[in-house]
Structure formats: C-alpha cells, structure tokens
mmCIF file of C-alpha atoms and ligand atoms in Angstrom:
data_model
loop_
_atom_site.group_PDB
_atom_site.id
_atom_site.type_symbol
_atom_site.label_atom_id
_atom_site.label_comp_id
_atom_site.label_asym_id
_atom_site.label_seq_id
_atom_site.Cartn_x
_atom_site.Cartn_y
_atom_site.Cartn_z
ATOM 1 C CA MET S 28 0.000 0.000 0.000
ATOM 2 C CA ALA S 29 1.416 3.338 -1.015
ATOM 3 C CA GLU S 30 1.625 6.397 1.177
ATOM 4 C CA ILE S 31 -0.844 8.946 -0.198
ATOM 5 C CA ILE S 32 0.981 12.250 -0.653
ATOM 6 C CA ASP S 33 -1.477 14.835 0.668
ATOM 7 C CA GLY S 34 -1.116 17.947 -1.492
ATOM 8 C CA LYS S 35 -4.010 19.648 0.250
ATOM 9 C CA LYS S 36 -2.322 19.380 3.634
ATOM 10 C CA ILE S 37 1.131 20.365 2.363
ATOM 11 C CA SER S 38 -0.222 23.333 0.385
ATOM 12 C CA GLN S 39 -2.071 24.480 3.517
ATOM 13 C CA GLN S 40 1.197 24.340 5.504
ATOM 14 C CA ILE S 41 2.890 26.459 2.847
ATOM 15 C CA LYS S 42 0.037 28.994 2.761
ATOM 16 C CA ASP S 43 0.121 29.259 6.560
ATOM 17 C CA GLU S 44 3.885 29.908 6.457
ATOM 18 C CA LEU S 45 3.308 32.545 3.766
ATOM 19 C CA LYS S 46 0.523 34.176 5.792
ATOM 20 C CA GLU S 47 2.975 34.679 8.656
ATOM 21 C CA LYS S 48 5.656 35.976 6.307
ATOM 22 C CA THR S 49 3.226 38.425 4.665
ATOM 23 C CA ALA S 50 2.238 39.789 8.078
ATOM 24 C CA ALA S 51 5.904 40.278 8.989
ATOM 25 C CA LEU S 52 6.588 42.023 5.657
ATOM 26 C CA ARG S 53 3.548 44.253 6.151
ATOM 27 C CA ALA S 54 4.933 45.267 9.559
ATOM 28 C CA GLU S 55 8.095 46.396 7.715
ATOM 29 C CA GLY S 56 5.930 48.404 5.304
ATOM 30 C CA LYS S 57 6.402 45.923 2.467
ATOM 31 C CA ILE S 58 3.092 45.348 0.720
ATOM 32 C CA GLY S 59 1.940 44.675 -2.826
ATOM 33 C CA ALA S 60 -0.832 43.335 -5.008
ATOM 34 C CA LEU S 61 -1.232 40.517 -7.515
ATOM 35 C CA ALA S 62 -2.964 41.567 -10.755
ATOM 36 C CA VAL S 63 -5.027 38.694 -12.161
ATOM 37 C CA ILE S 64 -6.151 39.095 -15.769
ATOM 38 C CA GLN S 65 -8.774 36.868 -17.368
ATOM 39 C CA VAL S 66 -9.871 37.305 -20.978
ATOM 40 C CA GLY S 67 -13.252 35.735 -21.747
ATOM 41 C CA ALA S 68 -15.356 33.652 -19.381
ATOM 42 C CA ASP S 69 -14.135 30.068 -19.816
ATOM 43 C CA PRO S 70 -15.693 28.282 -16.779
ATOM 44 C CA ALA S 71 -12.538 26.298 -15.895
ATOM 45 C CA SER S 72 -10.437 29.501 -16.045
ATOM 46 C CA SER S 73 -12.984 31.286 -13.846
ATOM 47 C CA VAL S 74 -12.579 28.562 -11.196
ATOM 48 C CA TYR S 75 -8.762 28.869 -11.301
ATOM 49 C CA VAL S 76 -8.949 32.669 -11.098
ATOM 50 C CA ARG S 77 -11.364 32.520 -8.150
ATOM 51 C CA ASN S 78 -9.076 30.061 -6.319
ATOM 52 C CA LYS S 79 -6.093 32.347 -6.882
ATOM 53 C CA LYS S 80 -7.975 35.375 -5.538
ATOM 54 C CA ASN S 81 -9.105 33.357 -2.495
ATOM 55 C CA ALA S 82 -5.518 32.256 -1.844
ATOM 56 C CA CYS S 83 -4.370 35.903 -1.977
ATOM 57 C CA ALA S 84 -7.071 36.878 0.533
ATOM 58 C CA TYR S 85 -6.040 33.978 2.804
ATOM 59 C CA ILE S 86 -2.359 34.863 2.975
ATOM 60 C CA GLY S 87 -3.059 38.611 3.142
ATOM 61 C CA ILE S 88 -2.110 39.898 -0.312
ATOM 62 C CA GLU S 89 -4.359 42.237 -2.239
ATOM 63 C CA SER S 90 -5.567 40.926 -5.608
ATOM 64 C CA LEU S 91 -6.674 43.185 -8.453
ATOM 65 C CA ALA S 92 -9.082 41.490 -10.842
ATOM 66 C CA TYR S 93 -9.179 42.402 -14.539
ATOM 67 C CA GLU S 94 -12.030 40.515 -16.176
ATOM 68 C CA LEU S 95 -11.870 41.417 -19.853
ATOM 69 C CA PRO S 96 -14.361 40.464 -22.548
ATOM 70 C CA GLU S 97 -13.581 37.647 -25.029
ATOM 71 C CA GLU S 98 -13.260 40.177 -27.879
ATOM 72 C CA THR S 99 -10.424 42.108 -26.165
ATOM 73 C CA THR S 100 -7.683 42.692 -28.746
ATOM 74 C CA GLU S 101 -4.066 41.659 -28.303
ATOM 75 C CA GLU S 102 -3.120 45.347 -28.417
ATOM 76 C CA GLU S 103 -5.526 46.197 -25.575
ATOM 77 C CA LEU S 104 -4.195 43.354 -23.438
ATOM 78 C CA LEU S 105 -0.567 44.345 -24.094
ATOM 79 C CA LYS S 106 -1.416 47.948 -23.168
ATOM 80 C CA LEU S 107 -2.922 46.842 -19.844
ATOM 81 C CA ILE S 108 0.174 44.742 -19.088
ATOM 82 C CA ALA S 109 2.435 47.702 -19.917
ATOM 83 C CA GLU S 110 0.457 49.854 -17.448
ATOM 84 C CA LEU S 111 0.633 47.198 -14.724
ATOM 85 C CA ASN S 112 4.384 46.814 -15.320
ATOM 86 C CA GLN S 113 4.717 50.498 -14.381
ATOM 87 C CA LYS S 114 2.584 50.353 -11.225
ATOM 88 C CA HIS S 115 4.836 50.128 -8.192
ATOM 89 C CA GLU S 116 2.154 48.575 -5.951
ATOM 90 C CA VAL S 117 1.611 45.693 -8.416
ATOM 91 C CA LYS S 118 4.201 43.051 -7.511
ATOM 92 C CA GLY S 119 2.862 40.209 -9.633
ATOM 93 C CA ILE S 120 1.013 39.945 -12.957
ATOM 94 C CA LEU S 121 -0.818 36.785 -13.884
ATOM 95 C CA VAL S 122 -2.601 36.260 -17.189
ATOM 96 C CA GLN S 123 -4.864 33.223 -16.974
ATOM 97 C CA LEU S 124 -4.200 30.801 -19.844
ATOM 98 C CA PRO S 125 -5.450 29.703 -22.292
ATOM 99 C CA LEU S 126 -6.163 33.001 -24.052
ATOM 100 C CA PRO S 127 -8.670 33.351 -26.908
ATOM 101 C CA LYS S 128 -7.185 32.192 -30.231
ATOM 102 C CA HIS S 129 -6.755 35.719 -31.663
ATOM 103 C CA ILE S 130 -4.208 36.599 -28.931
ATOM 104 C CA CYS S 131 -0.630 35.277 -29.108
ATOM 105 C CA GLU S 132 0.202 33.765 -25.705
ATOM 106 C CA ASP S 133 3.964 34.002 -26.228
ATOM 107 C CA LYS S 134 3.737 37.730 -26.945
ATOM 108 C CA VAL S 135 1.652 38.259 -23.812
ATOM 109 C CA ILE S 136 3.995 36.213 -21.597
ATOM 110 C CA GLN S 137 6.988 38.145 -22.924
ATOM 111 C CA ALA S 138 5.258 41.491 -22.278
ATOM 112 C CA ILE S 139 5.132 40.845 -18.522
ATOM 113 C CA SER S 140 8.089 42.356 -16.680
ATOM 114 C CA PRO S 141 10.349 39.491 -15.488
ATOM 115 C CA THR S 142 10.322 41.189 -12.048
ATOM 116 C CA LYS S 143 6.530 40.567 -11.877
ATOM 117 C CA ASP S 144 6.408 37.222 -13.707
ATOM 118 C CA VAL S 145 4.987 35.222 -10.783
ATOM 119 C CA ASP S 146 3.917 32.350 -13.075
ATOM 120 C CA GLY S 147 7.590 31.889 -14.035
ATOM 121 C CA PHE S 148 6.773 31.593 -17.754
ATOM 122 C CA HIS S 149 8.849 34.515 -19.123
ATOM 123 C CA PRO S 150 11.932 33.381 -21.104
ATOM 124 C CA GLN S 151 14.127 35.310 -18.647
ATOM 125 C CA SER S 152 12.654 33.359 -15.698
ATOM 126 C CA VAL S 153 13.087 30.083 -17.595
ATOM 127 C CA GLY S 154 16.690 30.983 -18.462
ATOM 128 C CA ALA S 155 17.475 31.894 -14.843
ATOM 129 C CA MET S 156 16.028 28.574 -13.658
ATOM 130 C CA THR S 157 18.064 26.697 -16.253
ATOM 131 C CA ILE S 158 21.388 28.106 -15.062
ATOM 132 C CA GLY S 159 20.421 28.174 -11.372
ATOM 133 C CA GLU S 160 20.185 31.972 -11.050
ATOM 134 C CA PRO S 161 17.573 33.600 -8.775
ATOM 135 C CA GLY S 162 14.158 34.150 -10.373
ATOM 136 C CA PHE S 163 10.568 32.973 -10.288
ATOM 137 C CA LEU S 164 10.155 29.218 -10.650
ATOM 138 C CA SER S 165 7.341 27.719 -12.697
ATOM 139 C CA CYS S 166 4.635 26.969 -10.099
ATOM 140 C CA THR S 167 3.547 23.384 -10.836
ATOM 141 C CA PRO S 168 7.077 21.893 -11.028
ATOM 142 C CA ALA S 169 8.209 23.920 -7.984
ATOM 143 C CA GLY S 170 5.146 22.603 -6.132
ATOM 144 C CA ILE S 171 6.095 19.021 -6.988
ATOM 145 C CA ILE S 172 9.589 19.551 -5.565
ATOM 146 C CA GLN S 173 7.961 20.788 -2.334
ATOM 147 C CA LEU S 174 5.579 17.804 -2.276
ATOM 148 C CA LEU S 175 8.503 15.392 -2.559
ATOM 149 C CA LYS S 176 10.707 17.173 -0.007
ATOM 150 C CA ARG S 177 7.962 17.680 2.551
ATOM 151 C CA SER S 178 6.914 14.027 2.211
ATOM 152 C CA GLY S 179 10.460 12.925 2.993
ATOM 153 C CA VAL S 180 11.173 11.530 -0.487
ATOM 154 C CA GLU S 181 14.887 11.616 -1.192
ATOM 155 C CA ILE S 182 15.612 12.985 -4.663
ATOM 156 C CA ALA S 183 19.417 13.115 -4.935
ATOM 157 C CA GLY S 184 20.853 10.158 -6.841
ATOM 158 C CA LYS S 185 17.411 8.793 -7.743
ATOM 159 C CA HIS S 186 16.351 8.040 -11.307
ATOM 160 C CA CYS S 187 13.474 10.343 -12.205
ATOM 161 C CA VAL S 188 11.480 9.744 -15.378
ATOM 162 C CA VAL S 189 9.313 12.663 -16.525
ATOM 163 C CA ILE S 190 6.527 11.917 -19.027
ATOM 164 C CA GLY S 191 5.843 15.107 -21.002
ATOM 165 C CA ARG S 192 8.006 17.969 -22.247
ATOM 166 C CA SER S 193 5.669 20.973 -22.220
ATOM 167 C CA ASN S 194 7.094 24.387 -21.397
ATOM 168 C CA ILE S 195 4.926 24.740 -18.292
ATOM 169 C CA VAL S 196 5.353 21.291 -16.740
ATOM 170 C CA GLY S 197 7.626 18.668 -18.331
ATOM 171 C CA LYS S 198 10.697 20.733 -19.230
ATOM 172 C CA PRO S 199 10.918 22.854 -16.045
ATOM 173 C CA MET S 200 10.175 19.715 -14.004
ATOM 174 C CA ALA S 201 13.148 17.920 -15.532
ATOM 175 C CA LEU S 202 15.404 20.918 -14.854
ATOM 176 C CA LEU S 203 14.312 21.242 -11.234
ATOM 177 C CA MET S 204 14.838 17.519 -10.604
ATOM 178 C CA LEU S 205 18.291 17.853 -12.148
ATOM 179 C CA ARG S 206 18.966 20.777 -9.821
ATOM 180 C CA GLU S 207 18.026 18.459 -6.929
ATOM 181 C CA ASN S 208 20.649 15.994 -8.191
ATOM 182 C CA ALA S 209 18.297 13.373 -9.613
ATOM 183 C CA THR S 210 19.306 11.473 -12.744
ATOM 184 C CA VAL S 211 16.628 12.571 -15.188
ATOM 185 C CA THR S 212 15.060 10.980 -18.259
ATOM 186 C CA VAL S 213 12.526 13.047 -20.223
ATOM 187 C CA THR S 214 10.006 11.185 -22.372
ATOM 188 C CA HIS S 215 7.359 12.352 -24.868
ATOM 189 C CA SER S 216 4.960 11.139 -27.532
ATOM 190 C CA LYS S 217 7.779 9.933 -29.829
ATOM 191 C CA THR S 218 9.554 7.963 -27.083
ATOM 192 C CA GLN S 219 9.900 4.271 -27.847
ATOM 193 C CA ASN S 220 9.493 1.596 -25.156
ATOM 194 C CA LEU S 221 7.825 4.004 -22.713
ATOM 195 C CA PRO S 222 6.710 1.280 -20.235
ATOM 196 C CA GLU S 223 10.253 -0.154 -20.105
ATOM 197 C CA ILE S 224 11.790 3.296 -19.448
ATOM 198 C CA CYS S 225 9.172 4.135 -16.814
ATOM 199 C CA ARG S 226 9.821 0.838 -15.017
ATOM 200 C CA GLN S 227 13.367 2.101 -14.371
ATOM 201 C CA ALA S 228 12.071 5.139 -12.474
ATOM 202 C CA ASP S 229 12.475 5.567 -8.725
ATOM 203 C CA ILE S 230 10.348 8.698 -9.142
ATOM 204 C CA LEU S 231 7.876 8.834 -12.029
ATOM 205 C CA ILE S 232 6.324 12.224 -12.833
ATOM 206 C CA VAL S 233 3.430 11.963 -15.271
ATOM 207 C CA ALA S 234 2.395 15.127 -17.165
ATOM 208 C CA MET S 235 1.052 13.811 -20.455
ATOM 209 C CA GLY S 236 -2.533 15.061 -20.407
ATOM 210 C CA LYS S 237 -4.002 11.606 -21.194
ATOM 211 C CA PRO S 238 -6.728 10.467 -18.758
ATOM 212 C CA GLN S 239 -5.831 7.321 -16.781
ATOM 213 C CA PHE S 240 -3.207 6.255 -19.317
ATOM 214 C CA ILE S 241 -0.478 4.964 -17.003
ATOM 215 C CA GLY S 242 -1.155 1.522 -15.530
ATOM 216 C CA ALA S 243 0.753 -1.054 -13.488
ATOM 217 C CA GLU S 244 2.986 -2.083 -16.414
ATOM 218 C CA TYR S 245 4.761 1.320 -16.166
ATOM 219 C CA ILE S 246 5.651 1.095 -12.478
ATOM 220 C CA LYS S 247 8.609 -0.398 -10.613
ATOM 221 C CA GLU S 248 7.750 -1.885 -7.208
ATOM 222 C CA GLY S 249 8.265 0.846 -4.597
ATOM 223 C CA ALA S 250 8.415 3.789 -7.024
ATOM 224 C CA VAL S 251 7.108 7.242 -6.097
ATOM 225 C CA VAL S 252 4.420 8.339 -8.578
ATOM 226 C CA ILE S 253 3.420 11.977 -9.116
ATOM 227 C CA ASP S 254 0.314 12.499 -11.250
ATOM 228 C CA VAL S 255 0.073 15.990 -12.761
ATOM 229 C CA GLY S 256 -2.883 15.324 -15.075
ATOM 230 C CA ILE S 257 -6.334 16.753 -14.401
ATOM 231 C CA HIS S 258 -9.360 15.492 -16.334
ATOM 232 C CA ARG S 259 -13.022 14.707 -15.902
ATOM 233 C CA ASP S 260 -13.907 11.035 -16.457
ATOM 234 C CA GLN S 261 -17.129 9.756 -18.066
ATOM 235 C CA ASN S 262 -18.939 10.250 -14.730
ATOM 236 C CA ASN S 263 -17.672 13.855 -14.528
ATOM 237 C CA LYS S 264 -15.355 12.874 -11.655
ATOM 238 C CA LEU S 265 -11.850 14.366 -11.529
ATOM 239 C CA CYS S 266 -9.066 11.947 -12.468
ATOM 240 C CA GLY S 267 -5.403 12.087 -13.445
ATOM 241 C CA ASP S 268 -3.109 10.588 -16.101
ATOM 242 C CA VAL S 269 -2.534 7.582 -13.829
ATOM 243 C CA LYS S 270 -4.750 4.576 -13.029
ATOM 244 C CA PHE S 271 -4.642 5.261 -9.305
ATOM 245 C CA GLU S 272 -6.344 2.052 -8.069
ATOM 246 C CA GLU S 273 -4.029 -0.135 -10.151
ATOM 247 C CA ILE S 274 -0.799 1.605 -9.159
ATOM 248 C CA GLU S 275 -1.404 2.361 -5.501
ATOM 249 C CA PRO S 276 -0.631 -1.243 -4.367
ATOM 250 C CA ILE S 277 2.724 -1.222 -6.250
ATOM 251 C CA ALA S 278 4.061 2.285 -5.532
ATOM 252 C CA SER S 279 5.647 3.377 -2.248
ATOM 253 C CA ALA S 280 3.987 6.803 -2.490
ATOM 254 C CA ILE S 281 1.511 8.391 -4.889
ATOM 255 C CA THR S 282 -0.354 11.679 -5.346
ATOM 256 C CA PRO S 283 -4.144 11.516 -5.673
ATOM 257 C CA VAL S 284 -6.253 13.537 -8.128
ATOM 258 C CA PRO S 285 -7.771 15.731 -6.814
ATOM 259 C CA GLY S 286 -5.770 16.746 -3.745
ATOM 260 C CA GLY S 287 -2.246 16.046 -4.996
ATOM 261 C CA VAL S 288 -0.360 18.355 -7.347
ATOM 262 C CA GLY S 289 -3.264 20.761 -8.035
ATOM 263 C CA PRO S 290 -3.333 22.628 -4.699
ATOM 264 C CA MET S 291 0.463 22.969 -4.786
ATOM 265 C CA THR S 292 0.411 25.078 -7.942
ATOM 266 C CA ILE S 293 -1.537 27.864 -6.224
ATOM 267 C CA ALA S 294 0.583 27.617 -3.066
ATOM 268 C CA MET S 295 3.728 28.150 -5.166
ATOM 269 C CA LEU S 296 2.116 31.048 -7.011
ATOM 270 C CA MET S 297 1.553 32.650 -3.608
ATOM 271 C CA ASN S 298 5.166 31.871 -2.729
ATOM 272 C CA ASN S 299 6.310 33.743 -5.842
ATOM 273 C CA CYS S 300 4.069 36.726 -4.956
ATOM 274 C CA VAL S 301 5.531 36.914 -1.450
ATOM 275 C CA GLN S 302 9.053 36.629 -2.913
ATOM 276 C CA SER S 303 8.239 39.558 -5.194
ATOM 277 C CA ILE S 304 6.914 41.697 -2.313
ATOM 278 C CA GLU S 305 10.003 40.825 -0.282
ATOM 279 C CA GLU S 306 12.301 41.908 -3.113
ATOM 280 C CA GLY S 307 10.383 45.194 -3.271
HETATM 281 P P1 NAP P 401 0.682 19.291 -22.875
HETATM 282 O O1 NAP P 401 1.201 20.641 -23.203
HETATM 283 O O2 NAP P 401 -0.449 18.713 -23.652
HETATM 284 O O3 NAP P 401 1.923 18.282 -22.940
HETATM 285 C C1 NAP P 401 1.749 16.898 -22.866
HETATM 286 C C2 NAP P 401 3.071 16.218 -23.019
HETATM 287 O O4 NAP P 401 2.861 14.811 -22.909
HETATM 288 C C3 NAP P 401 3.739 16.477 -24.368
HETATM 289 O O5 NAP P 401 5.109 16.736 -24.200
HETATM 290 C C4 NAP P 401 3.502 15.174 -25.133
HETATM 291 O O6 NAP P 401 4.558 14.834 -26.030
HETATM 292 C C5 NAP P 401 3.473 14.151 -24.008
HETATM 293 N N1 NAP P 401 2.673 12.992 -24.392
HETATM 294 C C6 NAP P 401 1.413 12.979 -24.899
HETATM 295 N N2 NAP P 401 1.050 11.722 -25.184
HETATM 296 C C7 NAP P 401 2.079 10.920 -24.846
HETATM 297 C C8 NAP P 401 2.312 9.520 -24.927
HETATM 298 N N3 NAP P 401 1.392 8.679 -25.394
HETATM 299 N N4 NAP P 401 3.493 9.050 -24.479
HETATM 300 C C9 NAP P 401 4.435 9.885 -23.988
HETATM 301 N N5 NAP P 401 4.282 11.219 -23.906
HETATM 302 C C10 NAP P 401 3.120 11.729 -24.324
HETATM 303 O O7 NAP P 401 0.229 19.212 -21.348
HETATM 304 P P2 NAP P 401 0.757 20.013 -20.046
HETATM 305 O O8 NAP P 401 0.345 21.420 -20.129
HETATM 306 O O9 NAP P 401 2.166 19.679 -19.771
HETATM 307 O O10 NAP P 401 -0.165 19.314 -18.942
HETATM 308 C C11 NAP P 401 -0.160 17.926 -18.725
HETATM 309 C C12 NAP P 401 -1.317 17.555 -17.809
HETATM 310 O O11 NAP P 401 -1.138 18.206 -16.564
HETATM 311 C C13 NAP P 401 -2.687 18.012 -18.310
HETATM 312 O O12 NAP P 401 -3.654 17.042 -17.912
HETATM 313 C C14 NAP P 401 -2.932 19.310 -17.573
HETATM 314 O O13 NAP P 401 -4.313 19.590 -17.381
HETATM 315 C C15 NAP P 401 -2.271 19.009 -16.255
HETATM 316 N N6 NAP P 401 -1.777 20.179 -15.528
HETATM 317 C C16 NAP P 401 -2.040 20.210 -14.202
HETATM 318 C C17 NAP P 401 -1.563 21.257 -13.430
HETATM 319 C C18 NAP P 401 -1.847 21.270 -11.973
HETATM 320 O O14 NAP P 401 -1.745 22.301 -11.341
HETATM 321 N N7 NAP P 401 -2.159 20.126 -11.380
HETATM 322 C C19 NAP P 401 -0.832 22.289 -14.028
HETATM 323 C C20 NAP P 401 -0.546 22.211 -15.385
HETATM 324 C C21 NAP P 401 -1.019 21.137 -16.114
HETATM 325 P P3 NAP P 401 4.946 15.716 -27.343
HETATM 326 O O15 NAP P 401 5.736 16.875 -26.802
HETATM 327 O O16 NAP P 401 5.754 14.791 -28.163
HETATM 328 O O17 NAP P 401 3.649 16.117 -27.966
#
C-alpha cells in the first residue's frame, strides 16, 4: 500500500507559512498586489482565477481582478500589461491561460516584466532557472519539488522519469529535478518503449494530459508516482493521467487527483508573490 501524498495538507502548511511571512513584511511596510487578468469567461479559467484570488485573501495579499471580454484585442491586453508593469504597488502579474485564439500567448507572456512574472513563464525566468540563477520558478514543477521534499522523499541520486516535455510542466520539471541531483530521463509522444523506461524510475512524474493512461505495467515496485494530469472522467469525476487504483498497491507513495499536485500550484504562485513583495 502506497503512502498517499497529501497535497491539500502540504499546500495548507505552505500557505500558513506565507501568511505569517506576509504579516511580517507588512509590519516592515512591504506590501503589494497581484494583478489577475482573465480574458473571456471560460468556466474552468474562472474557477482557477477565483481560487487564486481566495488564496491571496487567505495569505493577506491584495488581488486586483481584470475581467476582460472575449473580444479584447491583443493590443488592448498588451497595453494593460504595460500599465501594470509600471505600477509600483503591483508586484505580480498573472494572465490566466489559455487566451482566446486571436491573442498570441507568447507575446503576452513576454510582455510581462520578469520582475513581476509570478507564473515563471517569461523566457528570462526560464533561463534563470536553467542556469540556477535567482528568479521565479514555474509553479507546478516547484510545487512538486515541495511535495517530494515535505513528504520525505529523497531525490538526490534517484532516477526520475518525466513523461511530457511541455514548457509549463515537463521541461521545467526535468530541470528542477536535475537541480536536486536526480538522474533525469525526459520522455514524450515519440519515445519508444515508454513502459520499459518508466519501469526504471524511482520517481515517475506523469504530465502527459491523457486520462488514466499509465497503468501497473509502467511502475517499478516501490516507485514514487506523481500524477500531474487533471481530467473529468465519463462520470464527470476528476481523475489524473494515472490509473490510481491499479498503481497504488505497487508504488511506495503516490499523489491523488484531486488533492495532490493541483493545490500545490496555487501555493507556489503565492510563494512567488511573497518573494516579489520581499524583493520590493
Ligand atoms: P501538454 O502541453 O499537452 O503536454 C503533454 C506532453 O505529454 C507532451 O510533451 C507530449 O509529447 C506528451 N505525451 C502525450 N502523449 C504521450 C504519450 N502517449 N506518451 C508519452 N508522452 C506523451 O500538457 P501540459 O500542459 O504539460 O499538462 C499535462 C497535464 O497536466 C494536463 O492534464 C494538464 O491539465 C495538467 N496540468 C495540471 C496542473 C496542476 O496544477 N495540477 C498544471 C498544469 C497542467 P509531445 O511533446 O511529443 O507532444
């Protein structure tokens, strides 16, 4: 039976630590707001935005909501970002993705000042992470590192296999595991013999976006399994990329969906906001 890695509990610990830190910073006169921009009214995005605003309220950071209509032009969005870049009291700028098709996400990400890039998506943040310089870390992979460390999973010297190479999860995940001295293998849709490679993993991180794809044949006895995927199954229940019931008896530790990686992403976003306030 695997230990269930409780992302809800660990994210709560982190938010409580951040709440204390925010209060201490406020006492020193260091305050700041997170600007949250949503374009359009995609229901899933609205839930994420609401959760982010609630997290800000919990730890004691002001959030400024910009709810823009679907037909907002790229130029209008870039103008708003340019204004927020100039506002001293705004310490973080978050543009909820995905954006409507007529707006180029890369252009928008690159318009955010790297000093306010609390999502950690700007090329400068990614570059800093790659060479181990200070900067904002991408929230989901940074949250997974915290999950592992706070659950007592040793990373150094372990073989970590990452499934997925997206810019927001797979690639930064591999880099952060490398930084923690894991031996890292990155796999993707063109990888051959995926089950065989995964069976070599001491730590398997699955970010492929395929509902309940990974079954027992991918898992070494005693491996730690981190499931990044979020989907709705045919009964509208949340599930991950991993067949939880099948893998739980084989793994030594596993994250559930929901309640695993998901809550950590917001906790790390808050961590980046507090870091930004601290840096002034
Ligand atoms: P993505 O951009 O769709 O990337 C998926 C990756 O998986 C790609 O690199 C793809 O390979 C690889 N892949 C797809 N099918 C594969 C296969 N059969 N074998 C091996 N590799 C395969 O997805 P993402 O943005 O990284 O997100 C992944 C999942 O995590 C999604 O379910 C997403 O909703 C979830 N997510 C959760 C959180 C959270 O906070 N919990 C945050 C972000 C994302 P190619 O590069 O070759 O196409």
